Amino acid sequence: MATPQTTLTIPALNSHLAQVFAQYPIEVAHGEGVWLHARDGRKILDFYGGHAVAGLGYGHPRWLAALERQARQMAFQTNALPMVIRERAAARLTKFVGLGLDTVFWINSGAEANENALKVAFKQTGRSKIVALEQGFHGRTAAAGAVTWGAFEKWYGFPRRPFDVRFAPRDKPAAVDEFVDRETAAVIVEPVQGVGGAYDVGKPMLQALRRRCDEVGALLIFDEVQCGTGRTGAPFAANFYGVVPDMITAAKALGNGFPVSALLMSQRVAGHLKHDDMGTTFGGGPMACAVAEAVIDTIESESLLANVRQVSAYICSSCIIGPVTGVQGAGFLLGLKTSRPAKEVQAALLAKNILTGTSADPNILRLLPAYILNEGHVDQLSDALSRISA
Ligand SMILES: Cc1ncc(COP(=O)(O)O)c(C=O)c1O
């Protein structure tokens, strides 16, 4: 068997890339389902899913077929030319979500979706303040970074935030009224925080935010870039918690690896839009729309939401073992609480050919597997964990 590498030594591959990413010691050659095949011959069980992107796993035949079909027919066309696939994918996505969020603006990344959601909120309310939650992550662009907890102190880079932001505690529904007031344009929240540690903000907090936004005329934005598109075992976290926001942003698993994001809006929001309020070149491209449609079709036709719920429950019952003392999160956005630094547990698992993620919480190991994961895969994880010291 090949000896596991501990460092990535591929200078030719790295030499022209901006050195801004810490990298794991695996060079991926190809993927198949929930498996990564490394160039050194290792076969690695992937509980990280390319940072929550590979919802269907790698090389899913329906995803491949949709991409190929659309690439042959028309790979790209501007939004100025109407296309059936763009309309059909929007109808498919809004039907999947339900909840009256019936208007879609297609863009390309999570940050771009959030950027547009915030802009829409400012325009509609005429206000200049946003409330976000502590430990929340919303992306790297000017507005999305401004509402990301800790960004300004760590990596923001722009000379100042473009608007006022207040960060509220994520676990104090009673404190919501103090933060959200009549100057607040919107509250942006990840219902299950990803980078913040697979932390389930929870129904009481989301309900408190909804109630207060209604009271003061602010809009509620659910950033479901990481926790949406099936990851909680419901279509979106809004469905999972039964709390309806004014806007949802979706990305990551929506394209299963092809860049696509969406801003979903209620009629209350979309009714205010005018021509030219938003724009994009690549957003709504036919290939992006074809994969989004295929992803949703596949989630439904292969009963993947039920699988996420069932296998998630199995992880919760079988993986509190070895260095793991508890589990938080929802569905397939789970945080294993570790008695040792999560980075050490992650490295020990990788040495056993299992890839997991970490988070901003040093004692949370983050799992973001593909929705096709089964209980046999989980047995491999729990077996590996049982062989790691606490
Ligand atoms: C909740 C959340 N929002 C927004 C983003 C930013 O998405 P992108 O990297 O596609 O811009 C991320 C990325 O990790 C995320 O987890």
CSV table of C-alpha atoms and ligand atoms in Angstrom, one decimal:
chain,number,residue,atom,x,y,z
A,1,MET,CA,0.0,0.0,0.0
A,2,ALA,CA,1.2,3.5,-0.8
A,3,THR,CA,2.7,5.4,2.2
A,4,PRO,CA,0.5,8.3,3.2
A,5,GLN,CA,2.0,11.7,2.4
A,6,THR,CA,2.1,14.3,5.1
A,7,THR,CA,2.9,17.3,3.0
A,8,LEU,CA,1.8,18.3,-0.5
A,9,THR,CA,4.9,18.4,-2.7
A,10,ILE,CA,3.8,19.3,-6.1
A,11,PRO,CA,5.7,22.6,-6.8
A,12,ALA,CA,4.9,22.6,-10.5
A,13,LEU,CA,1.2,22.5,-9.7
A,14,ASN,CA,1.4,25.3,-7.1
A,15,SER,CA,4.0,27.7,-8.4
A,16,HIS,CA,1.6,30.0,-10.2
A,17,LEU,CA,-1.2,30.0,-7.7
A,18,ALA,CA,-1.8,32.7,-5.1
A,19,GLN,CA,-0.6,31.2,-1.9
A,20,VAL,CA,-3.7,32.0,0.2
A,21,PHE,CA,-5.0,28.5,1.0
A,22,ALA,CA,-3.8,26.1,3.6
A,23,GLN,CA,-3.9,22.7,1.9
A,24,TYR,CA,-4.4,19.2,2.9
A,25,PRO,CA,-1.8,16.6,2.0
A,26,ILE,CA,-3.8,14.9,-0.8
A,27,GLU,CA,-3.6,15.5,-4.5
A,28,VAL,CA,-6.9,14.4,-5.9
A,29,ALA,CA,-6.8,12.6,-9.2
A,30,HIS,CA,-10.5,11.8,-9.6
A,31,GLY,CA,-13.6,11.2,-7.6
A,32,GLU,CA,-16.4,8.7,-7.6
A,33,GLY,CA,-19.5,8.9,-5.4
A,34,VAL,CA,-18.2,9.6,-1.9
A,35,TRP,CA,-14.7,8.5,-2.7
A,36,LEU,CA,-11.6,10.5,-3.6
A,37,HIS,CA,-8.8,8.8,-5.5
A,38,ALA,CA,-5.5,10.4,-4.7
A,39,ARG,CA,-2.6,10.4,-7.1
A,40,ASP,CA,-0.5,8.4,-4.7
A,41,GLY,CA,-2.9,5.5,-4.9
A,42,ARG,CA,-4.9,6.2,-1.8
A,43,LYS,CA,-8.7,5.8,-1.8
A,44,ILE,CA,-10.2,8.3,0.6
A,45,LEU,CA,-13.7,8.4,2.1
A,46,ASP,CA,-14.9,12.0,1.8
A,47,PHE,CA,-16.9,13.5,4.6
A,48,TYR,CA,-16.0,17.0,3.5
A,49,GLY,CA,-17.6,17.1,0.0
A,50,GLY,CA,-15.4,19.9,-1.4
A,51,HIS,CA,-16.6,22.3,1.3
A,52,ALA,CA,-20.3,21.3,1.2
A,53,VAL,CA,-20.5,21.4,-2.6
A,54,ALA,CA,-20.6,17.7,-3.7
A,55,GLY,CA,-24.2,17.0,-2.5
A,56,LEU,CA,-24.7,14.3,-5.1
A,57,GLY,CA,-21.2,13.0,-4.8
A,58,TYR,CA,-18.6,12.9,-7.6
A,59,GLY,CA,-19.5,12.0,-11.2
A,60,HIS,CA,-23.3,11.5,-10.6
A,61,PRO,CA,-24.6,10.3,-13.9
A,62,ARG,CA,-27.6,12.6,-14.0
A,63,TRP,CA,-25.5,15.6,-13.2
A,64,LEU,CA,-23.0,14.6,-16.0
A,65,ALA,CA,-25.8,14.0,-18.4
A,66,ALA,CA,-27.4,17.4,-17.8
A,67,LEU,CA,-24.1,19.2,-18.2
A,68,GLU,CA,-23.2,17.4,-21.4
A,69,ARG,CA,-26.7,17.8,-22.9
A,70,GLN,CA,-26.7,21.5,-22.2
A,71,ALA,CA,-23.1,22.1,-23.3
A,72,ARG,CA,-23.9,20.6,-26.7
A,73,GLN,CA,-27.2,22.5,-27.1
A,74,MET,CA,-26.1,25.9,-25.9
A,75,ALA,CA,-23.3,26.4,-23.4
A,76,PHE,CA,-23.9,30.1,-22.7
A,77,GLN,CA,-26.3,32.8,-23.5
A,78,THR,CA,-26.9,36.2,-21.9
A,79,ASN,CA,-29.9,37.0,-19.7
A,80,ALA,CA,-31.0,39.5,-22.5
A,81,LEU,CA,-32.0,36.4,-24.5
A,82,PRO,CA,-34.8,34.4,-22.9
A,83,MET,CA,-34.1,30.7,-22.5
A,84,VAL,CA,-36.5,27.9,-21.5
A,85,ILE,CA,-33.9,26.2,-19.3
A,86,ARG,CA,-33.4,29.4,-17.2
A,87,GLU,CA,-37.2,29.6,-16.6
A,88,ARG,CA,-37.6,25.9,-16.0
A,89,ALA,CA,-34.8,25.8,-13.4
A,90,ALA,CA,-36.2,28.8,-11.6
A,91,ALA,CA,-39.6,27.1,-11.5
A,92,ARG,CA,-38.0,23.9,-10.3
A,93,LEU,CA,-36.1,25.7,-7.5
A,94,THR,CA,-39.1,27.7,-6.3
A,95,LYS,CA,-41.3,24.6,-6.2
A,96,PHE,CA,-38.6,22.7,-4.3
A,97,VAL,CA,-38.5,25.5,-1.6
A,98,GLY,CA,-42.2,26.3,-1.6
A,99,LEU,CA,-42.9,28.9,1.2
A,100,GLY,CA,-43.9,31.6,-1.3
A,101,LEU,CA,-40.3,32.5,-2.2
A,102,ASP,CA,-41.2,32.4,-5.9
A,103,THR,CA,-38.8,34.7,-7.6
A,104,VAL,CA,-35.2,33.7,-8.5
A,105,PHE,CA,-32.2,35.8,-9.4
A,106,TRP,CA,-29.4,33.6,-10.7
A,107,ILE,CA,-25.8,34.4,-9.9
A,108,ASN,CA,-22.5,32.5,-9.5
A,109,SER,CA,-21.3,32.3,-5.9
A,110,GLY,CA,-22.5,32.4,-2.3
A,111,ALA,CA,-20.9,35.8,-1.6
A,112,GLU,CA,-22.5,37.3,-4.7
A,113,ALA,CA,-25.9,36.0,-3.7
A,114,ASN,CA,-25.5,37.6,-0.3
A,115,GLU,CA,-24.2,40.8,-1.8
A,116,ASN,CA,-27.3,41.1,-3.9
A,117,ALA,CA,-29.7,40.2,-1.0
A,118,LEU,CA,-28.2,43.0,1.1
A,119,LYS,CA,-28.4,45.5,-1.7
A,120,VAL,CA,-32.1,44.6,-2.3
A,121,ALA,CA,-32.8,45.1,1.5
A,122,PHE,CA,-31.1,48.5,1.5
A,123,LYS,CA,-33.0,49.6,-1.6
A,124,GLN,CA,-36.3,48.4,-0.4
A,125,THR,CA,-36.2,49.8,3.2
A,126,GLY,CA,-34.1,52.9,2.6
A,127,ARG,CA,-32.2,52.0,5.8
A,128,SER,CA,-28.5,51.6,6.3
A,129,LYS,CA,-27.9,49.0,9.0
A,130,ILE,CA,-27.6,45.2,8.9
A,131,VAL,CA,-27.7,42.8,11.9
A,132,ALA,CA,-25.8,39.6,11.6
A,133,LEU,CA,-24.9,36.9,14.1
A,134,GLU,CA,-21.7,36.3,16.0
A,135,GLN,CA,-19.7,33.4,14.4
A,136,GLY,CA,-21.6,33.8,11.1
A,137,PHE,CA,-19.8,33.5,7.7
A,138,HIS,CA,-21.3,35.1,4.6
A,139,GLY,CA,-18.4,35.4,2.1
A,140,ARG,CA,-15.4,37.4,1.1
A,141,THR,CA,-16.7,40.3,-0.9
A,142,ALA,CA,-17.2,43.9,0.4
A,143,ALA,CA,-20.8,43.5,1.7
A,144,ALA,CA,-20.7,39.8,2.5
A,145,GLY,CA,-17.4,40.2,4.3
A,146,ALA,CA,-18.7,43.2,6.3
A,147,VAL,CA,-21.4,40.9,7.8
A,148,THR,CA,-19.0,38.1,8.5
A,149,TRP,CA,-18.0,37.7,12.2
A,150,GLY,CA,-14.3,38.5,12.7
A,151,ALA,CA,-13.6,39.3,9.1
A,152,PHE,CA,-12.8,43.0,9.7
A,153,GLU,CA,-10.1,42.1,12.3
A,154,LYS,CA,-8.7,39.2,10.3
A,155,TRP,CA,-8.8,39.5,6.5
A,156,TYR,CA,-11.4,42.0,5.3
A,157,GLY,CA,-8.9,44.3,3.5
A,158,PHE,CA,-11.3,47.1,2.4
A,159,PRO,CA,-10.6,50.3,4.2
A,160,ARG,CA,-14.0,50.5,5.9
A,161,ARG,CA,-17.3,48.6,6.0
A,162,PRO,CA,-19.7,49.9,3.4
A,163,PHE,CA,-22.6,50.2,5.9
A,164,ASP,CA,-23.4,49.8,9.6
A,165,VAL,CA,-23.3,46.3,11.0
A,166,ARG,CA,-24.2,44.9,14.5
A,167,PHE,CA,-23.4,41.4,15.5
A,168,ALA,CA,-25.9,39.8,17.9
A,169,PRO,CA,-25.2,36.7,20.0
A,170,ARG,CA,-26.3,33.5,18.2
A,171,ASP,CA,-27.9,31.9,21.2
A,172,LYS,CA,-29.9,34.7,22.9
A,173,PRO,CA,-33.4,35.0,21.4
A,174,ALA,CA,-34.3,37.4,24.3
A,175,ALA,CA,-31.5,39.8,23.1
A,176,VAL,CA,-32.9,40.1,19.6
A,177,ASP,CA,-35.0,43.2,20.3
A,178,GLU,CA,-32.0,45.1,21.5
A,179,PHE,CA,-30.1,44.6,18.3
A,180,VAL,CA,-32.8,44.8,15.6
A,181,ASP,CA,-34.5,48.2,15.4
A,182,ARG,CA,-36.3,50.6,13.0
A,183,GLU,CA,-32.9,51.5,11.4
A,184,THR,CA,-32.3,47.8,10.5
A,185,ALA,CA,-32.7,47.1,6.8
A,186,ALA,CA,-32.2,43.3,7.2
A,187,VAL,CA,-31.0,40.5,9.4
A,188,ILE,CA,-28.8,38.0,7.8
A,189,VAL,CA,-28.4,34.6,9.4
A,190,GLU,CA,-27.2,31.1,8.6
A,191,PRO,CA,-29.9,28.9,10.2
A,192,VAL,CA,-27.2,26.3,10.7
A,193,GLN,CA,-23.8,28.0,10.8
A,194,GLY,CA,-21.2,26.3,8.8
A,195,VAL,CA,-17.8,27.9,9.4
A,196,GLY,CA,-19.0,28.8,12.9
A,197,GLY,CA,-18.9,25.1,13.8
A,198,ALA,CA,-22.0,23.3,12.3
A,199,TYR,CA,-23.9,25.2,14.9
A,200,ASP,CA,-27.7,24.9,14.9
A,201,VAL,CA,-29.0,28.4,15.6
A,202,GLY,CA,-32.3,26.8,16.3
A,203,LYS,CA,-36.0,27.5,15.9
A,204,PRO,CA,-36.5,29.8,19.0
A,205,MET,CA,-33.8,32.2,17.7
A,206,LEU,CA,-35.1,32.1,14.1
A,207,GLN,CA,-38.6,32.7,15.3
A,208,ALA,CA,-37.5,35.6,17.4
A,209,LEU,CA,-35.7,37.2,14.4
A,210,ARG,CA,-38.8,36.7,12.2
A,211,ARG,CA,-41.1,38.3,14.8
A,212,ARG,CA,-38.8,41.3,15.4
A,213,CYS,CA,-38.2,41.9,11.7
A,214,ASP,CA,-41.9,42.0,11.2
A,215,GLU,CA,-42.3,44.4,14.1
A,216,VAL,CA,-39.7,46.9,12.9
A,217,GLY,CA,-40.2,46.5,9.1
A,218,ALA,CA,-36.8,44.8,8.5
A,219,LEU,CA,-36.2,42.0,6.0
A,220,LEU,CA,-35.0,38.5,7.1
A,221,ILE,CA,-32.4,36.8,4.9
A,222,PHE,CA,-31.5,33.2,5.4
A,223,ASP,CA,-28.0,32.5,4.1
A,224,GLU,CA,-28.4,28.9,3.1
A,225,VAL,CA,-25.3,28.7,0.9
A,226,GLN,CA,-24.0,25.9,3.1
A,227,CYS,CA,-27.0,24.6,5.0
A,228,GLY,CA,-29.5,24.7,2.1
A,229,THR,CA,-30.3,22.6,-1.0
A,230,GLY,CA,-31.1,19.4,1.0
A,231,ARG,CA,-28.3,19.5,3.5
A,232,THR,CA,-30.6,19.5,6.6
A,233,GLY,CA,-32.7,16.7,5.2
A,234,ALA,CA,-35.3,19.2,4.2
A,235,PRO,CA,-35.3,21.2,0.9
A,236,PHE,CA,-34.0,24.2,2.8
A,237,ALA,CA,-33.4,25.1,6.5
A,238,ALA,CA,-36.4,27.4,6.2
A,239,ASN,CA,-38.5,24.2,5.6
A,240,PHE,CA,-36.6,22.3,8.3
A,241,TYR,CA,-37.4,24.9,11.0
A,242,GLY,CA,-40.7,26.1,9.7
A,243,VAL,CA,-39.6,29.8,9.7
A,244,VAL,CA,-40.1,31.7,6.5
A,245,PRO,CA,-37.6,34.4,5.6
A,246,ASP,CA,-38.0,37.2,3.0
A,247,MET,CA,-35.0,36.0,1.0
A,248,ILE,CA,-32.9,32.8,0.8
A,249,THR,CA,-29.4,32.6,-0.7
A,250,ALA,CA,-28.3,29.2,-2.1
A,251,ALA,CA,-25.1,28.0,-3.7
A,252,LYS,CA,-22.6,25.2,-3.1
A,253,ALA,CA,-24.7,21.9,-3.4
A,254,LEU,CA,-27.1,23.6,-5.8
A,255,GLY,CA,-24.5,23.1,-8.6
A,256,ASN,CA,-22.8,20.0,-7.2
A,257,GLY,CA,-19.5,21.5,-8.5
A,258,PHE,CA,-20.7,23.7,-11.3
A,259,PRO,CA,-20.7,27.3,-10.1
A,260,VAL,CA,-24.3,28.5,-9.6
A,261,SER,CA,-26.0,30.5,-6.9
A,262,ALA,CA,-29.5,31.8,-6.4
A,263,LEU,CA,-31.2,34.6,-4.6
A,264,LEU,CA,-34.8,33.6,-3.8
A,265,MET,CA,-37.3,36.3,-2.9
A,266,SER,CA,-40.8,36.6,-1.6
A,267,GLN,CA,-43.3,38.7,-3.5
A,268,ARG,CA,-43.0,41.3,-0.8
A,269,VAL,CA,-39.4,41.8,-2.0
A,270,ALA,CA,-39.5,40.9,-5.7
A,271,GLY,CA,-42.5,43.3,-6.2
A,272,HIS,CA,-40.1,46.2,-5.7
A,273,LEU,CA,-37.6,45.2,-8.2
A,274,LYS,CA,-37.0,47.4,-11.3
A,275,HIS,CA,-35.0,46.7,-14.5
A,276,ASP,CA,-31.3,47.2,-13.8
A,277,ASP,CA,-31.5,46.8,-10.0
A,278,MET,CA,-29.3,43.8,-10.3
A,279,GLY,CA,-27.2,42.3,-13.1
A,280,THR,CA,-24.7,39.6,-14.0
A,281,THR,CA,-23.0,38.1,-17.1
A,282,PHE,CA,-22.6,34.5,-16.1
A,283,GLY,CA,-25.5,34.2,-13.7
A,284,GLY,CA,-28.4,32.3,-15.2
A,285,GLY,CA,-26.1,30.7,-17.7
A,286,PRO,CA,-27.8,27.7,-19.3
A,287,MET,CA,-25.3,25.1,-18.0
A,288,ALA,CA,-25.6,26.4,-14.5
A,289,CYS,CA,-29.4,26.3,-14.7
A,290,ALA,CA,-29.3,22.8,-16.2
A,291,VAL,CA,-27.2,21.4,-13.3
A,292,ALA,CA,-29.4,23.2,-10.7
A,293,GLU,CA,-32.4,21.5,-12.2
A,294,ALA,CA,-30.7,18.1,-12.4
A,295,VAL,CA,-29.5,18.4,-8.8
A,296,ILE,CA,-33.0,19.1,-7.5
A,297,ASP,CA,-34.5,16.4,-9.7
A,298,THR,CA,-32.0,13.9,-8.4
A,299,ILE,CA,-32.5,14.9,-4.7
A,300,GLU,CA,-36.2,14.2,-5.1
A,301,SER,CA,-36.2,11.2,-7.4
A,302,GLU,CA,-33.5,9.3,-5.4
A,303,SER,CA,-35.2,10.2,-2.0
A,304,LEU,CA,-31.9,11.8,-0.8
A,305,LEU,CA,-33.6,14.0,1.8
A,306,ALA,CA,-34.8,10.9,3.6
A,307,ASN,CA,-31.4,9.4,3.3
A,308,VAL,CA,-29.8,12.5,4.8
A,309,ARG,CA,-32.2,12.3,7.8
A,310,GLN,CA,-31.7,8.6,8.3
A,311,VAL,CA,-27.9,8.5,8.0
A,312,SER,CA,-27.5,11.7,10.0
A,313,ALA,CA,-29.3,10.1,12.9
A,314,TYR,CA,-27.0,7.1,12.5
A,315,ILE,CA,-23.9,9.4,12.7
A,316,CYS,CA,-25.3,11.0,15.8
A,317,SER,CA,-25.9,7.6,17.5
A,318,SER,CA,-22.7,5.8,16.4
A,319,CYS,CA,-19.9,8.4,16.2
A,320,ILE,CA,-19.7,9.5,19.8
A,321,ILE,CA,-16.7,7.4,20.3
A,322,GLY,CA,-12.9,7.9,20.7
A,323,PRO,CA,-12.2,11.6,20.9
A,324,VAL,CA,-15.8,12.6,20.1
A,325,THR,CA,-17.9,13.7,23.0
A,326,GLY,CA,-21.0,15.0,21.3
A,327,VAL,CA,-22.6,16.1,18.0
A,328,GLN,CA,-24.2,19.4,17.0
A,329,GLY,CA,-25.7,20.7,13.8
A,330,ALA,CA,-28.4,19.2,11.5
A,331,GLY,CA,-28.7,16.7,8.7
A,332,PHE,CA,-25.4,16.5,6.9
A,333,LEU,CA,-23.9,19.6,8.4
A,334,LEU,CA,-22.7,18.1,11.6
A,335,GLY,CA,-20.1,19.1,14.1
A,336,LEU,CA,-18.4,16.4,16.1
A,337,LYS,CA,-17.3,17.8,19.4
A,338,THR,CA,-13.8,16.7,20.2
A,339,SER,CA,-12.0,16.3,23.5
A,340,ARG,CA,-8.7,17.1,21.7
A,341,PRO,CA,-8.1,19.8,19.1
A,342,ALA,CA,-10.2,18.9,16.1
A,343,LYS,CA,-7.2,19.5,13.8
A,344,GLU,CA,-5.4,16.6,15.5
A,345,VAL,CA,-8.4,14.3,15.1
A,346,GLN,CA,-8.7,15.4,11.4
A,347,ALA,CA,-5.1,14.5,10.8
A,348,ALA,CA,-5.4,11.2,12.5
A,349,LEU,CA,-8.5,10.4,10.4
A,350,LEU,CA,-6.8,11.4,7.2
A,351,ALA,CA,-3.9,9.0,8.0
A,352,LYS,CA,-6.7,6.4,8.0
A,353,ASN,CA,-7.9,7.7,4.6
A,354,ILE,CA,-11.0,9.6,5.8
A,355,LEU,CA,-11.3,13.3,5.0
A,356,THR,CA,-13.2,15.6,7.3
A,357,GLY,CA,-13.3,19.3,7.9
A,358,THR,CA,-12.6,21.7,10.7
A,359,SER,CA,-14.2,25.0,11.5
A,360,ALA,CA,-13.7,28.3,13.4
A,361,ASP,CA,-14.4,26.3,16.6
A,362,PRO,CA,-11.1,24.5,17.5
A,363,ASN,CA,-13.0,21.6,19.1
A,364,ILE,CA,-15.4,20.9,16.3
A,365,LEU,CA,-14.7,18.5,13.5
A,366,ARG,CA,-17.1,19.3,10.6
A,367,LEU,CA,-18.8,16.7,8.4
A,368,LEU,CA,-20.4,17.8,5.1
A,369,PRO,CA,-20.8,14.5,3.2
A,370,ALA,CA,-22.6,13.8,0.0
A,371,TYR,CA,-26.3,13.0,0.4
A,372,ILE,CA,-25.6,9.5,-1.0
A,373,LEU,CA,-23.6,8.5,2.0
A,374,ASN,CA,-24.7,5.3,3.6
A,375,GLU,CA,-24.5,3.7,7.0
A,376,GLY,CA,-21.6,1.4,5.9
A,377,HIS,CA,-19.6,4.6,5.3
A,378,VAL,CA,-20.5,5.8,8.7
A,379,ASP,CA,-19.3,2.5,10.2
A,380,GLN,CA,-15.9,3.2,8.6
A,381,LEU,CA,-15.8,6.6,10.3
A,382,SER,CA,-16.9,5.3,13.7
A,383,ASP,CA,-14.4,2.4,13.5
A,384,ALA,CA,-11.6,4.9,12.6
A,385,LEU,CA,-12.6,7.2,15.5
A,386,SER,CA,-12.6,4.3,17.9
A,387,ARG,CA,-9.0,3.8,17.1
A,388,ILE,CA,-8.0,7.4,17.9
A,389,SER,CA,-7.2,8.2,21.5
A,390,ALA,CA,-9.4,10.7,23.4
B,1,LIG,C1,-22.8,30.2,4.8
B,1,LIG,C2,-21.9,30.7,3.7
B,1,LIG,N1,-22.3,31.8,3.0
B,1,LIG,C3,-21.5,32.3,2.0
B,1,LIG,C4,-20.4,31.7,1.6
B,1,LIG,C5,-19.6,32.2,0.5
B,1,LIG,O1,-19.8,31.4,-0.6
B,1,LIG,P1,-18.8,31.6,-1.9
B,1,LIG,O2,-17.4,31.0,-1.4
B,1,LIG,O3,-19.4,30.7,-2.9
B,1,LIG,O4,-18.7,33.0,-2.3
B,1,LIG,C6,-20.0,30.5,2.3
B,1,LIG,C7,-18.8,29.8,1.9
B,1,LIG,O5,-18.2,28.9,2.6
B,1,LIG,C8,-20.8,30.0,3.3
B,1,LIG,O6,-20.5,28.9,4.0
